[in-house]
PDB file of N, CA and C in Angstrom:
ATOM      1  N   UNK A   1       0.221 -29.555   0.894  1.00 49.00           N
ATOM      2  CA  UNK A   1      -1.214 -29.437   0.618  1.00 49.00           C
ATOM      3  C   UNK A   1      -1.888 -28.703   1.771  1.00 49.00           C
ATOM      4  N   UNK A   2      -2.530 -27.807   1.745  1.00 55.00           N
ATOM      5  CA  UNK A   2      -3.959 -26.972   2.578  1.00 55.00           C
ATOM      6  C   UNK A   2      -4.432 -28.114   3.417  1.00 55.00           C
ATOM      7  N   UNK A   3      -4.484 -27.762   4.592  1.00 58.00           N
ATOM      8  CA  UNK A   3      -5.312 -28.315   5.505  1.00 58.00           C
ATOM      9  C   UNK A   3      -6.683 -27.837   5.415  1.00 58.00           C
ATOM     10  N   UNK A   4      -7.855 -28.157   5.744  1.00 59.00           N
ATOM     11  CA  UNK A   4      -9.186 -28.038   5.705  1.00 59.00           C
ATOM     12  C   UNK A   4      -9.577 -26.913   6.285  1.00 59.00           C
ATOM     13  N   UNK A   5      -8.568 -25.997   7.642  1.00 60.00           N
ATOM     14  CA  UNK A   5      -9.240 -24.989   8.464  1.00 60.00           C
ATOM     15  C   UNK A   5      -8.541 -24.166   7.646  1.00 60.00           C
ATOM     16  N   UNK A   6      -7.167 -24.301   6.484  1.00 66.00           N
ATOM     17  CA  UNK A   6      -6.764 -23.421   6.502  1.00 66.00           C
ATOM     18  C   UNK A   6      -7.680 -23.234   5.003  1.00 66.00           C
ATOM     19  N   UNK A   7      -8.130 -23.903   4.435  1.00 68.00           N
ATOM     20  CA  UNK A   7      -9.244 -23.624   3.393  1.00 68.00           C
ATOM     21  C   UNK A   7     -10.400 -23.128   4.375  1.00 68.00           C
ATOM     22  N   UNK A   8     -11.069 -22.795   4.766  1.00 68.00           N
ATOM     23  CA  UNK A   8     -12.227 -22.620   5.338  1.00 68.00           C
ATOM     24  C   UNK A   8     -11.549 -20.484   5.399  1.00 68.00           C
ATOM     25  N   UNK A   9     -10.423 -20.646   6.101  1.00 79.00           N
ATOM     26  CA  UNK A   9     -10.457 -19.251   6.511  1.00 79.00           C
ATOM     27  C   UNK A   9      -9.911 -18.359   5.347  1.00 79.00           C
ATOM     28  N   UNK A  10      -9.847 -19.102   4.253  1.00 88.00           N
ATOM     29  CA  UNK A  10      -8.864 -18.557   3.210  1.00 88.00           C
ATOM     30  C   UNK A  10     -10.513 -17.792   1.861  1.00 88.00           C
ATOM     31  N   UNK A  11     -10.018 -16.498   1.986  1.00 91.00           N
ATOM     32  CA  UNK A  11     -11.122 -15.782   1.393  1.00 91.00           C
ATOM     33  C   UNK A  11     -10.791 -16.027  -0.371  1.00 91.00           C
ATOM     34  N   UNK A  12      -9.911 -16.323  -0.551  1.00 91.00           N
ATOM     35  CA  UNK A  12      -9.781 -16.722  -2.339  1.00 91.00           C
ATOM     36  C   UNK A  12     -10.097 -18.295  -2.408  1.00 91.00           C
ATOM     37  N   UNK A  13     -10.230 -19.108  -1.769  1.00 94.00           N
ATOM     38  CA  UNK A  13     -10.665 -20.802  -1.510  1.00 94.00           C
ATOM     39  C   UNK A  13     -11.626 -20.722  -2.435  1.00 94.00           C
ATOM     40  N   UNK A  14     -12.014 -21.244  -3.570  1.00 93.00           N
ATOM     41  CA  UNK A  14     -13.286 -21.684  -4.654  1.00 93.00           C
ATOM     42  C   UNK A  14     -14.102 -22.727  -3.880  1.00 93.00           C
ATOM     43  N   UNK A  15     -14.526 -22.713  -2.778  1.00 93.00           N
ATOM     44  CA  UNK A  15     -15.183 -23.058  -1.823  1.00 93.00           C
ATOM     45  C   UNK A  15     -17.101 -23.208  -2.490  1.00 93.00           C
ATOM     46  N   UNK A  16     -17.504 -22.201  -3.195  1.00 96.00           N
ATOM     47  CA  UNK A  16     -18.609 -22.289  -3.531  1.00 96.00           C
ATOM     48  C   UNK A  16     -19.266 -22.593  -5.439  1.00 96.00           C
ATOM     49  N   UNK A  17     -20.231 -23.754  -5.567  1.00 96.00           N
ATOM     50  CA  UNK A  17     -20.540 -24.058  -6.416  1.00 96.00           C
ATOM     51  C   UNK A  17     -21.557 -22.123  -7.147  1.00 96.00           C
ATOM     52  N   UNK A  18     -21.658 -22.112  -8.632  1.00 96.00           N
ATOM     53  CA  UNK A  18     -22.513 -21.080  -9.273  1.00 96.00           C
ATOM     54  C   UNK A  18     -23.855 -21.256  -8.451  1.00 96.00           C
ATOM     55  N   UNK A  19     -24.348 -22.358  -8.383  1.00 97.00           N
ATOM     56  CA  UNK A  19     -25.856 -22.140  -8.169  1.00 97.00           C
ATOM     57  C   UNK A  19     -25.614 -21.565  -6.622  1.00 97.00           C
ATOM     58  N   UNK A  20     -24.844 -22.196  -5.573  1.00 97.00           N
ATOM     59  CA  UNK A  20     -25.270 -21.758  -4.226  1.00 97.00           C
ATOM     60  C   UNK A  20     -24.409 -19.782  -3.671  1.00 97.00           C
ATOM     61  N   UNK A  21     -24.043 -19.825  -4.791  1.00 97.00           N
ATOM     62  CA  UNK A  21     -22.990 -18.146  -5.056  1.00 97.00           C
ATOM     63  C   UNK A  21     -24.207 -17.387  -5.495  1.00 97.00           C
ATOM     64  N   UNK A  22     -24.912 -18.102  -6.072  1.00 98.00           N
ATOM     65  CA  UNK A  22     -26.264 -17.674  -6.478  1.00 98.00           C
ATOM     66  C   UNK A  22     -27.261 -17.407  -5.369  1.00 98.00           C
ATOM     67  N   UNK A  23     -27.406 -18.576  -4.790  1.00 97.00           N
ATOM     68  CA  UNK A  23     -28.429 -18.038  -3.680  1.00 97.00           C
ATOM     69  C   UNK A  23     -27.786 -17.589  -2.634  1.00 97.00           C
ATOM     70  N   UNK A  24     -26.666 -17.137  -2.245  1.00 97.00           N
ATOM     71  CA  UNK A  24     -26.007 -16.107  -0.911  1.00 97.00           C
ATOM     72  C   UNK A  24     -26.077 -15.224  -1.501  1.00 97.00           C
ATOM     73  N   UNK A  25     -26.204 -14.696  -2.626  1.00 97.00           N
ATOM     74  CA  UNK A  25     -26.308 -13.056  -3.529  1.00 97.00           C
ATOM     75  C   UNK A  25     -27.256 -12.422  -3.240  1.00 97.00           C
ATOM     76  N   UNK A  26     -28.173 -13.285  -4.134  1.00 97.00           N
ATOM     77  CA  UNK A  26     -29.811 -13.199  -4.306  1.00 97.00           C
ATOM     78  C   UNK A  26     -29.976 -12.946  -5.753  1.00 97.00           C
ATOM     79  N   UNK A  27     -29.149 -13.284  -6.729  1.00 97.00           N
ATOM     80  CA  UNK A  27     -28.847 -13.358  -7.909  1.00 97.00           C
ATOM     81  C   UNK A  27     -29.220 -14.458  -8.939  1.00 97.00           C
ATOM     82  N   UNK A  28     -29.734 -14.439 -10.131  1.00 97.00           N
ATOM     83  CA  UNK A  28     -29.574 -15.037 -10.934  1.00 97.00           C
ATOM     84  C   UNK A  28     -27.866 -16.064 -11.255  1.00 97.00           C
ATOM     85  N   UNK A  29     -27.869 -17.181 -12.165  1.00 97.00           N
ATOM     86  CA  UNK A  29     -26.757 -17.937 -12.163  1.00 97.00           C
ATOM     87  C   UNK A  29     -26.359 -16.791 -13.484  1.00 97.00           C
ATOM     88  N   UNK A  30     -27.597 -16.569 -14.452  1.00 97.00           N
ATOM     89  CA  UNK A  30     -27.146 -15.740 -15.385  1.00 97.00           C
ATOM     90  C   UNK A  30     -26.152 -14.277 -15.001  1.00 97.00           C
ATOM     91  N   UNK A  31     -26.418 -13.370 -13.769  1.00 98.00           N
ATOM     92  CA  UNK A  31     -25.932 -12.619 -13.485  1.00 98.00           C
ATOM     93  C   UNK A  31     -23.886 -12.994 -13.423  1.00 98.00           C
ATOM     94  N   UNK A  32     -24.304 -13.901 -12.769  1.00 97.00           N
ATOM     95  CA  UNK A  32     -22.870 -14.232 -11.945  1.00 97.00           C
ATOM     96  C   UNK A  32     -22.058 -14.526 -13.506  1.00 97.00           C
ATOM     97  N   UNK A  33     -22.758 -15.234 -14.561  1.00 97.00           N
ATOM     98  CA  UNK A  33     -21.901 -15.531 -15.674  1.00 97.00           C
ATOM     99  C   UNK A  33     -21.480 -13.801 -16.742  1.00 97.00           C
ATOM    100  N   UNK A  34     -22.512 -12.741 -16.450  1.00 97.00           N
ATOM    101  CA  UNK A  34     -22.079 -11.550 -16.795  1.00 97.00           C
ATOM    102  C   UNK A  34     -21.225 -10.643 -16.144  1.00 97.00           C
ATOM    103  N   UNK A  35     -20.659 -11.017 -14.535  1.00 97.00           N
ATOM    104  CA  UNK A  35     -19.901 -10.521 -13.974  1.00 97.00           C
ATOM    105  C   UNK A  35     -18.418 -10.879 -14.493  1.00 97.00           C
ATOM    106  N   UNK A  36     -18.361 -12.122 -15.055  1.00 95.00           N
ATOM    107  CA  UNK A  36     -17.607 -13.015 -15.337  1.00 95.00           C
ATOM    108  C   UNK A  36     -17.081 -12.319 -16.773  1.00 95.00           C
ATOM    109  N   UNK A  37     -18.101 -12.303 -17.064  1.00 96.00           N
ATOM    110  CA  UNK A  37     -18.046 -11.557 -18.999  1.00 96.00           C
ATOM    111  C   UNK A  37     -17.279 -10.072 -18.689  1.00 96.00           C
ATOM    112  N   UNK A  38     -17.677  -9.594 -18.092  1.00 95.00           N
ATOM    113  CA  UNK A  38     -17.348  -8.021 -17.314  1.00 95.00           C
ATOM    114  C   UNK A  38     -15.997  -8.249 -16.984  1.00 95.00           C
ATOM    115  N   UNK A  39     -15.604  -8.799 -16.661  1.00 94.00           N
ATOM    116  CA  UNK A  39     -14.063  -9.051 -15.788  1.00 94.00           C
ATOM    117  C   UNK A  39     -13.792  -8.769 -14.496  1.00 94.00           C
ATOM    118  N   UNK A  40     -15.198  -8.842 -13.857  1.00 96.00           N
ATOM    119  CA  UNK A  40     -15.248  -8.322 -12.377  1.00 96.00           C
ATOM    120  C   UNK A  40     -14.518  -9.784 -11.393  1.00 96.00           C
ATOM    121  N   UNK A  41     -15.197 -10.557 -11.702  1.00 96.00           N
ATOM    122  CA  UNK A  41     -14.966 -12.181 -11.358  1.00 96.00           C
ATOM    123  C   UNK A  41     -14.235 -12.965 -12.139  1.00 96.00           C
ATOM    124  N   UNK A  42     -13.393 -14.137 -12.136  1.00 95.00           N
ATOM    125  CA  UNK A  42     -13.100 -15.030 -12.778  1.00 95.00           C
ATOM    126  C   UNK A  42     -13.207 -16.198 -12.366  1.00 95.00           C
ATOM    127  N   UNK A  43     -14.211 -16.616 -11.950  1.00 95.00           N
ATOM    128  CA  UNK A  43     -14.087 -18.289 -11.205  1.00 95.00           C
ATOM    129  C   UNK A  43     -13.283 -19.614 -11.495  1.00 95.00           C
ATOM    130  N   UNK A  44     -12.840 -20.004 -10.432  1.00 95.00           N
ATOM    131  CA  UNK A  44     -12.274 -21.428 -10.898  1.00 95.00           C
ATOM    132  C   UNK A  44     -13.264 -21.938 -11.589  1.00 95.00           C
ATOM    133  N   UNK A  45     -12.522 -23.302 -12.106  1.00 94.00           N
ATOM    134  CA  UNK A  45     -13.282 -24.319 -12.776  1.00 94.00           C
ATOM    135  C   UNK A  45     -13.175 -25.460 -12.117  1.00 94.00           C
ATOM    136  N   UNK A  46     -14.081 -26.649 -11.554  1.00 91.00           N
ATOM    137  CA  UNK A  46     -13.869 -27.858 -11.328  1.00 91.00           C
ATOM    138  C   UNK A  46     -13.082 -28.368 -12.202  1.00 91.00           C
ATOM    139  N   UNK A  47     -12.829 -29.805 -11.667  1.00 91.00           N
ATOM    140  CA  UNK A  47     -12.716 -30.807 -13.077  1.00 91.00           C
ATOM    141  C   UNK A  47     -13.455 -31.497 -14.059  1.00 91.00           C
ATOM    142  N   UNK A  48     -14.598 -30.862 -13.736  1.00 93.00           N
ATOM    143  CA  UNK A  48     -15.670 -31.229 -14.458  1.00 93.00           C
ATOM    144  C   UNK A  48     -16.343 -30.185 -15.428  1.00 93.00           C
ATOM    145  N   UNK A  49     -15.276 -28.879 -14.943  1.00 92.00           N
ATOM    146  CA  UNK A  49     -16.088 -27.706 -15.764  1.00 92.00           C
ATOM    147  C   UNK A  49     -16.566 -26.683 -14.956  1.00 92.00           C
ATOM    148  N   UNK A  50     -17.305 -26.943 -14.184  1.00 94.00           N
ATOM    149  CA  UNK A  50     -18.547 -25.702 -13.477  1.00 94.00           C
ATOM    150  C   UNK A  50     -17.528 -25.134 -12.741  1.00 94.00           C
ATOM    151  N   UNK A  51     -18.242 -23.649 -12.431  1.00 96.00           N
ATOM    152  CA  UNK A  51     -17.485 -22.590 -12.039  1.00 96.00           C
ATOM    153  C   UNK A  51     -17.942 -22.620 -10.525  1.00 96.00           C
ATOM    154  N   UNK A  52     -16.634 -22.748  -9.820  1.00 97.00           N
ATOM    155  CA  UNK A  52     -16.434 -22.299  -8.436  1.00 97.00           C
ATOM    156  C   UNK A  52     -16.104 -20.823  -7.606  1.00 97.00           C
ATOM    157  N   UNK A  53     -16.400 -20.485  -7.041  1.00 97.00           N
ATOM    158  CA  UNK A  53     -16.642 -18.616  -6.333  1.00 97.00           C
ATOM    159  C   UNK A  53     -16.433 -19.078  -5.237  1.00 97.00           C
ATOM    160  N   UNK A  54     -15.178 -17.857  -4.700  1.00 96.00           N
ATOM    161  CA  UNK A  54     -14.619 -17.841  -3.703  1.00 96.00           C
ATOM    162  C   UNK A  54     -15.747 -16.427  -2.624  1.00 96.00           C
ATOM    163  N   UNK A  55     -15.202 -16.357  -1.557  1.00 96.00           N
ATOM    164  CA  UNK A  55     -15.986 -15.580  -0.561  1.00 96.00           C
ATOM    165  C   UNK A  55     -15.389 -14.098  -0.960  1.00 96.00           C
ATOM    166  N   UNK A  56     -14.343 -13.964  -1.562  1.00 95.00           N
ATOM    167  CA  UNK A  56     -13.935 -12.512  -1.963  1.00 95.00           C
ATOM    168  C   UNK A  56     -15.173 -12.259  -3.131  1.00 95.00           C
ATOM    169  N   UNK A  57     -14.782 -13.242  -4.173  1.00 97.00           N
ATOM    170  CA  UNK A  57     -15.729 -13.071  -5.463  1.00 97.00           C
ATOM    171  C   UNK A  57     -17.331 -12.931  -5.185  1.00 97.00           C
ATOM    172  N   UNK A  58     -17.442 -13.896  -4.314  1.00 97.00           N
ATOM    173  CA  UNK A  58     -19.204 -13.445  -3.519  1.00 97.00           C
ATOM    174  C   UNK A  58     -19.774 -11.926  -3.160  1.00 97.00           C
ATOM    175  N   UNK A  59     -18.446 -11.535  -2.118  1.00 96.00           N
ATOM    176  CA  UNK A  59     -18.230 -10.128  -1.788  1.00 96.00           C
ATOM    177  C   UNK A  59     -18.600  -9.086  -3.483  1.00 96.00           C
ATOM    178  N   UNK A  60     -17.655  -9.833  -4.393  1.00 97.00           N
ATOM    179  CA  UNK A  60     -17.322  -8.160  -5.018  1.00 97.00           C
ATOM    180  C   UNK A  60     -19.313  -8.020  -5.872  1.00 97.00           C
ATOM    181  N   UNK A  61     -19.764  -9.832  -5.904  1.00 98.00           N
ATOM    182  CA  UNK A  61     -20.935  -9.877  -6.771  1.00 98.00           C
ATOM    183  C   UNK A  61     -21.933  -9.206  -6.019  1.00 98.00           C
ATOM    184  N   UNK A  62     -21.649  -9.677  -4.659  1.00 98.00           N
ATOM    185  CA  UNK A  62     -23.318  -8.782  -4.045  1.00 98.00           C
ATOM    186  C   UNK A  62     -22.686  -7.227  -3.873  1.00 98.00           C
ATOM    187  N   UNK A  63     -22.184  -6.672  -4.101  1.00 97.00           N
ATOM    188  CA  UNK A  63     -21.681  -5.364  -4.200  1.00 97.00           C
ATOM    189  C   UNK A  63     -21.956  -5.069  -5.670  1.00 97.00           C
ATOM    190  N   UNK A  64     -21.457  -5.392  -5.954  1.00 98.00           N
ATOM    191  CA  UNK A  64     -22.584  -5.291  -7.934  1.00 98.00           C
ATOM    192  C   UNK A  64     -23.903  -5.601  -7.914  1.00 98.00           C
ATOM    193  N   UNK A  65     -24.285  -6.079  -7.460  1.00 98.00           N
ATOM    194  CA  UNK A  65     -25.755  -6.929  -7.529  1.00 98.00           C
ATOM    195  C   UNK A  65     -26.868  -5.442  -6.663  1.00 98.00           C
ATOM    196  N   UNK A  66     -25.725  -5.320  -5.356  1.00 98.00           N
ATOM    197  CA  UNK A  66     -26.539  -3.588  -4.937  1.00 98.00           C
ATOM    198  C   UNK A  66     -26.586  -2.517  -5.496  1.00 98.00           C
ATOM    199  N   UNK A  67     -25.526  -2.437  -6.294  1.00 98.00           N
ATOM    200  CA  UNK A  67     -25.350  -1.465  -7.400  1.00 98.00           C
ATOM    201  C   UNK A  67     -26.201  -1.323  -8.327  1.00 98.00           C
ATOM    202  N   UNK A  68     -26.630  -2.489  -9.124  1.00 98.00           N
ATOM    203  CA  UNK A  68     -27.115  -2.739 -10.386  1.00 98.00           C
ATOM    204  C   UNK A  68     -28.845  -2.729  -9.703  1.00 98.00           C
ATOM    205  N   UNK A  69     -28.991  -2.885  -8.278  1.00 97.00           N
ATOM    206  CA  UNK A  69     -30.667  -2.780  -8.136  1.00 97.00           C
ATOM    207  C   UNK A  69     -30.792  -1.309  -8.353  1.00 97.00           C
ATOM    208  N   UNK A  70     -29.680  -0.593  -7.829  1.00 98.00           N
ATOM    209  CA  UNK A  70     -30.042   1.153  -6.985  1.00 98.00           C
ATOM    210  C   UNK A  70     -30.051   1.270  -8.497  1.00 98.00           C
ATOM    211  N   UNK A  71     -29.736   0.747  -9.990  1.00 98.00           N
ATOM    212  CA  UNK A  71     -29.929   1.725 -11.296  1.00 98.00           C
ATOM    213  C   UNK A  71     -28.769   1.764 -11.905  1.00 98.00           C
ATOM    214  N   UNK A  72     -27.306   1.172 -11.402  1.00 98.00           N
ATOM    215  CA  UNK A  72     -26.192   1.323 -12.077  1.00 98.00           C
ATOM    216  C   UNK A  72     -26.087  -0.037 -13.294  1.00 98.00           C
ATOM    217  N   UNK A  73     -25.780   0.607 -14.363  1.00 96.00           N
ATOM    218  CA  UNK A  73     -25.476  -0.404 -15.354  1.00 96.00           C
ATOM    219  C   UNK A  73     -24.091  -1.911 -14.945  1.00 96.00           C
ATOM    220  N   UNK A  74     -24.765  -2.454 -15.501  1.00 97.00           N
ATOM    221  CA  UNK A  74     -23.678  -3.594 -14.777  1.00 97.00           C
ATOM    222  C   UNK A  74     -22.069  -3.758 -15.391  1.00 97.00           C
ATOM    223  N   UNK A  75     -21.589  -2.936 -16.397  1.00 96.00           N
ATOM    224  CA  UNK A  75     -20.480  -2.800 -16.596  1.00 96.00           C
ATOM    225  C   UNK A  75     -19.682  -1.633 -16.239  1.00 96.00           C
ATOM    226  N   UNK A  76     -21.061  -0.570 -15.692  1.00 97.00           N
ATOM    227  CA  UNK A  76     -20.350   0.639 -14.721  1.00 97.00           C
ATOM    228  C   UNK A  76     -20.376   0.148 -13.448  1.00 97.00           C
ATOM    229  N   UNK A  77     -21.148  -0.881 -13.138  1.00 98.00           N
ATOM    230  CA  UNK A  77     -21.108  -0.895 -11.642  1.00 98.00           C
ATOM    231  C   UNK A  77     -19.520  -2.234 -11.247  1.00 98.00           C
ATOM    232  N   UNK A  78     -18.971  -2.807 -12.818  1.00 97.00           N
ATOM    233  CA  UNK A  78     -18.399  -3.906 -12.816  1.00 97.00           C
ATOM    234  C   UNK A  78     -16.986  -2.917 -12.383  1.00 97.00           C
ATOM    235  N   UNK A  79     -16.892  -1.804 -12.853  1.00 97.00           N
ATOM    236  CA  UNK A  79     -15.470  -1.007 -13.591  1.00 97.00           C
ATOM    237  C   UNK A  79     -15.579  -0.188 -12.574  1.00 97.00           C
ATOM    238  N   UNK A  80     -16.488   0.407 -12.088  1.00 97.00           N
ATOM    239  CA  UNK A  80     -15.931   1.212 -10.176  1.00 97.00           C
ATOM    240  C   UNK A  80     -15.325   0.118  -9.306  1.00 97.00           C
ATOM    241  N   UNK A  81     -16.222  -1.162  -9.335  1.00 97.00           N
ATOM    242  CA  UNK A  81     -15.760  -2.054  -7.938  1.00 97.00           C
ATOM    243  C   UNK A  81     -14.277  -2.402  -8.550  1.00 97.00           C
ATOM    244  N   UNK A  82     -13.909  -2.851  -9.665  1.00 96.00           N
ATOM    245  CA  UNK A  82     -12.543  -3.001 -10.047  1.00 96.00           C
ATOM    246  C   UNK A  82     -11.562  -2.274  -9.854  1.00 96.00           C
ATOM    247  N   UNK A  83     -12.441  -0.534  -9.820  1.00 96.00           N
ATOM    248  CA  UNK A  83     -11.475   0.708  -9.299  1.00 96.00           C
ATOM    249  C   UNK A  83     -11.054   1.022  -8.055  1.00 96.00           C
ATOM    250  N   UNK A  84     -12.516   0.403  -7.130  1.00 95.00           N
ATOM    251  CA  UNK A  84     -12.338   0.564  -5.839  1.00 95.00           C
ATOM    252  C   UNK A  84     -11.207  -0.508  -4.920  1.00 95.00           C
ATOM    253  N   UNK A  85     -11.246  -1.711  -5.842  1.00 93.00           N
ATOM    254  CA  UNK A  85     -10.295  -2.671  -5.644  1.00 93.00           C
ATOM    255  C   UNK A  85      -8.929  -2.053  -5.357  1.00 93.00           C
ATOM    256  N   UNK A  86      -8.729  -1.449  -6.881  1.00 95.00           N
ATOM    257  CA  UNK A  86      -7.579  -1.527  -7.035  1.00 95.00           C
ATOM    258  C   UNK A  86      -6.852  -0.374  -6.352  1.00 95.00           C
ATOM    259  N   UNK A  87      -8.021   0.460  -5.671  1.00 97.00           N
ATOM    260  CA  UNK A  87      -7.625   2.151  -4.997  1.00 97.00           C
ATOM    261  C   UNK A  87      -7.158   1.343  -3.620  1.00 97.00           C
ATOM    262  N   UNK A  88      -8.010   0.732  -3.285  1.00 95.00           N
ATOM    263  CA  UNK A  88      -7.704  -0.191  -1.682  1.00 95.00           C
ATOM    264  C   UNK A  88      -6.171  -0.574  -1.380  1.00 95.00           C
ATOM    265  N   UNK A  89      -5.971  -1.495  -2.797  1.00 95.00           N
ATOM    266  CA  UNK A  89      -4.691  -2.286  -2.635  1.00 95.00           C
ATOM    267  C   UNK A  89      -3.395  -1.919  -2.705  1.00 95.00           C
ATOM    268  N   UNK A  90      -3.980  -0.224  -3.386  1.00 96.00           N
ATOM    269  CA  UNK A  90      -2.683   0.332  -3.494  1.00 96.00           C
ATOM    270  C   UNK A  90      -2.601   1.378  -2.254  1.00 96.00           C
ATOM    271  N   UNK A  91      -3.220   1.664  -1.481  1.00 96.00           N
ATOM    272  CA  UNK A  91      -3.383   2.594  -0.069  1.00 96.00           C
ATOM    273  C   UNK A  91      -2.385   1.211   0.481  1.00 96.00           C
ATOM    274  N   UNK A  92      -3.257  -0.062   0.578  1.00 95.00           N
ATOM    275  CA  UNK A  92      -2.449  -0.928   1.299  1.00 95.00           C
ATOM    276  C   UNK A  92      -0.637  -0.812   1.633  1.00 95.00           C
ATOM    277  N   UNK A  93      -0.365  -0.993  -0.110  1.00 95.00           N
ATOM    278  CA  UNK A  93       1.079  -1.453  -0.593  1.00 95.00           C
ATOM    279  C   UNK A  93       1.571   0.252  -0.068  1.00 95.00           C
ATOM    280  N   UNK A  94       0.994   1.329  -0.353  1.00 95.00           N
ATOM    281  CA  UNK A  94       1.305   2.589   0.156  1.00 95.00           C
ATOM    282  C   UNK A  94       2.272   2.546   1.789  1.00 95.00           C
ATOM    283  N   UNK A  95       0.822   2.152   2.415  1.00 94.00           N
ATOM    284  CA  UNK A  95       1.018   2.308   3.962  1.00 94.00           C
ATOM    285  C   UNK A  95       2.082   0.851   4.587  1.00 94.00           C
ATOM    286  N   UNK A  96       1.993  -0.199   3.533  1.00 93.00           N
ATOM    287  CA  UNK A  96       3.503  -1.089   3.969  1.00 93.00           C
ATOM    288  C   UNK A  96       4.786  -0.364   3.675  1.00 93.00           C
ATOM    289  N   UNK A  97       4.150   0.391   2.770  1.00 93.00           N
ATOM    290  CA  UNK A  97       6.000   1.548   2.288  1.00 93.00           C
ATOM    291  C   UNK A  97       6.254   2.071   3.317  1.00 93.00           C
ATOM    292  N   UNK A  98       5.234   2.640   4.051  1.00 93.00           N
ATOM    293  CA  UNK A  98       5.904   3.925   4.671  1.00 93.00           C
ATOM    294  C   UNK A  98       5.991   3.032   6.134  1.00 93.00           C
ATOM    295  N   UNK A  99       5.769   2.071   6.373  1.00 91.00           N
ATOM    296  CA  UNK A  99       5.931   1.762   7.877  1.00 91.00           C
ATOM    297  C   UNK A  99       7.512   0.388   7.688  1.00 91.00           C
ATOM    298  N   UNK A 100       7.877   0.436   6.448  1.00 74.00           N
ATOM    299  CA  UNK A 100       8.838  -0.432   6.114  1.00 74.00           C
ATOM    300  C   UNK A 100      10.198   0.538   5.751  1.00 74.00           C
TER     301      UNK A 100
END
């Protein structure tokens, strides 16, 4: 089982309830449930149901949330950050190739 510091430093940890993912955004709870719809986010679930957001997922929402003020539609602004994700991770897995 996770020790407590090693949850604290762990950026996928479902560490945060909808409403307070909500107010570190500056977002509606409604927003965060259309990011969700989008496939940008997928939050845990308690055991009770309600959706938990990790500090990555916080990250990718207020990065949509800046997007969607400057004028970008929220399923174009959902489908770049998913692109930009996925451009990142593969430079990553790239540059472990070549130094492996």
């Amino acid at each position: 089982m996770a020790q407590p510091d090693d949850m604290l430093d762990d950026e996928d940890y479902p560490a945060y309830t909808m409403g307070r993912a909500a107010e570190i955004i500056g977002c509606s709870q409604d927003f965060l449930r259309r990011l969700g719809d989008a496939k940008l986010i997928n939050p845990q679930r308690s055991s009770g149901g309600h959706r938990r957001y990790s500090r990555y997922q916080i990250r990718l929402a207020a990065r949509a949330r800046e997007m969607c003020d400057q004028g970008t539609d929220i399923a174009s602004a959902c489908r770049i950050i998913i692109l930009e994700d996925q451009l990142e991770e593969a430079l990553r897995r790239n540059e472990r190739h070549q130094q492996g």
